[in-house]
Amino acid sequence: MDLPAELQVLFFRTLSARWPDEMGLLTENSPVFNRISDKLIDLIGAD
């Protein structure tokens, strides 16, 4: 399940502002990104 494009942009901007060094290591296909994306989808109920 993928996050809608608008939420992906918001997600990356928010995390990049808070943790710029760590976000440099995070890619869209990384396990960390996938776990966080899944958790966000669960929280907002997006299908």
Rosetta silent file (secondary structure, phi, psi, omega in degrees, C-alpha in Angstrom):
SEQUENCE: MDLPAELQVLFFRTLSARWPDEMGLLTENSPVFNRISDKLIDLIGAD
SCORE:     score description
SCORE:     0.000 S_00000001
   1 L     0.000  133.270 -178.642    0.000    0.000    0.000 S_00000001
   2 L  -108.300  149.473  172.199    1.416    3.402   -0.947 S_00000001
   3 L   -74.207  145.282  173.218    0.870    6.777    0.587 S_00000001
   4 L   -58.368  151.926 -175.701   -0.805    9.305   -1.699 S_00000001
   5 H   -54.755  -40.783 -178.659    1.739   11.606   -3.355 S_00000001
   6 H   -63.056  -39.109  179.147    0.677   14.631   -1.284 S_00000001
   7 H   -72.574  -33.031  176.543    1.248   12.729    1.950 S_00000001
   8 H   -62.209  -44.135  179.706    4.621   11.443    0.751 S_00000001
   9 H   -62.815  -47.666  179.169    5.764   15.015    0.129 S_00000001
  10 H   -60.882  -43.697  179.477    4.483   16.178    3.517 S_00000001
  11 H   -57.585  -51.758 -178.321    6.048   13.140    5.194 S_00000001
  12 H   -67.849  -39.557  178.729    9.494   13.756    3.699 S_00000001
  13 H   -63.505  -41.941 -179.675    9.422   17.522    4.280 S_00000001
  14 H   -64.842  -49.997 -179.169    8.447   17.042    7.907 S_00000001
  15 H   -68.214  -34.902  179.477   11.068   14.390    8.628 S_00000001
  16 H   -66.674  -35.951  178.120   13.741   16.214    6.623 S_00000001
  17 H   -67.783  -36.654 -176.835   13.188   19.369    8.641 S_00000001
  18 H   -83.226  -41.200 -175.867   13.470   17.450   11.914 S_00000001
  19 L  -132.715   70.184 -174.249   16.240   14.950   11.041 S_00000001
  20 H   -61.443  -39.512 -178.558   18.122   16.202    7.954 S_00000001
  21 H   -67.690  -44.672 -179.803   21.167   13.934    8.363 S_00000001
  22 H   -65.836  -37.239 -178.379   19.137   10.781    8.919 S_00000001
  23 H   -66.625  -25.012  176.117   16.792   11.572    6.030 S_00000001
  24 L   -63.927  -22.950 -179.380   19.775   11.645    3.701 S_00000001
  25 L   -93.270   -8.901 -173.455   20.120    7.920    4.375 S_00000001
  26 L   -97.375  127.356  175.919   16.433    7.129    3.884 S_00000001
  27 L  -117.343  164.056 -175.751   15.110    6.173    0.466 S_00000001
  28 L   -61.185  -27.380 -177.325   11.574    5.428   -0.611 S_00000001
  29 L   -99.112    8.026 -178.805   12.276    1.701   -0.887 S_00000001
  30 L   -75.334  152.395  177.868   14.091    1.312    2.425 S_00000001
  31 H   -58.378  -36.319  179.740   12.617   -0.934    5.131 S_00000001
  32 H   -64.281  -46.433  178.657   12.470    2.038    7.514 S_00000001
  33 H   -59.247  -44.087 -178.359   10.459    4.100    5.038 S_00000001
  34 H   -63.526  -40.931  178.407    8.111    1.196    4.418 S_00000001
  35 H   -65.370  -43.567  179.486    7.499    0.634    8.142 S_00000001
  36 H   -65.821  -42.536  178.573    6.869    4.328    8.756 S_00000001
  37 H   -60.017  -45.000  179.035    4.600    4.536    5.702 S_00000001
  38 H   -61.436  -40.474  179.533    2.599    1.529    6.864 S_00000001
  39 H   -65.454  -43.348  178.351    2.219    3.049   10.325 S_00000001
  40 H   -62.334  -41.653  178.753    1.056    6.379    8.864 S_00000001
  41 H   -61.467  -42.688  177.100   -1.446    4.591    6.650 S_00000001
  42 H   -61.136  -42.313 -176.676   -2.783    2.750    9.699 S_00000001
  43 H   -67.765  -39.627 -176.900   -3.053    5.998   11.657 S_00000001
  44 H   -94.190   -9.584  177.315   -4.873    7.969    8.964 S_00000001
  45 L    73.144   24.484  178.826   -6.886    5.059    7.635 S_00000001
  46 L   -74.758  141.080  177.214   -5.869    5.582    4.001 S_00000001
  47 L  -119.945    0.000    0.000   -6.580    2.689    1.652 S_00000001
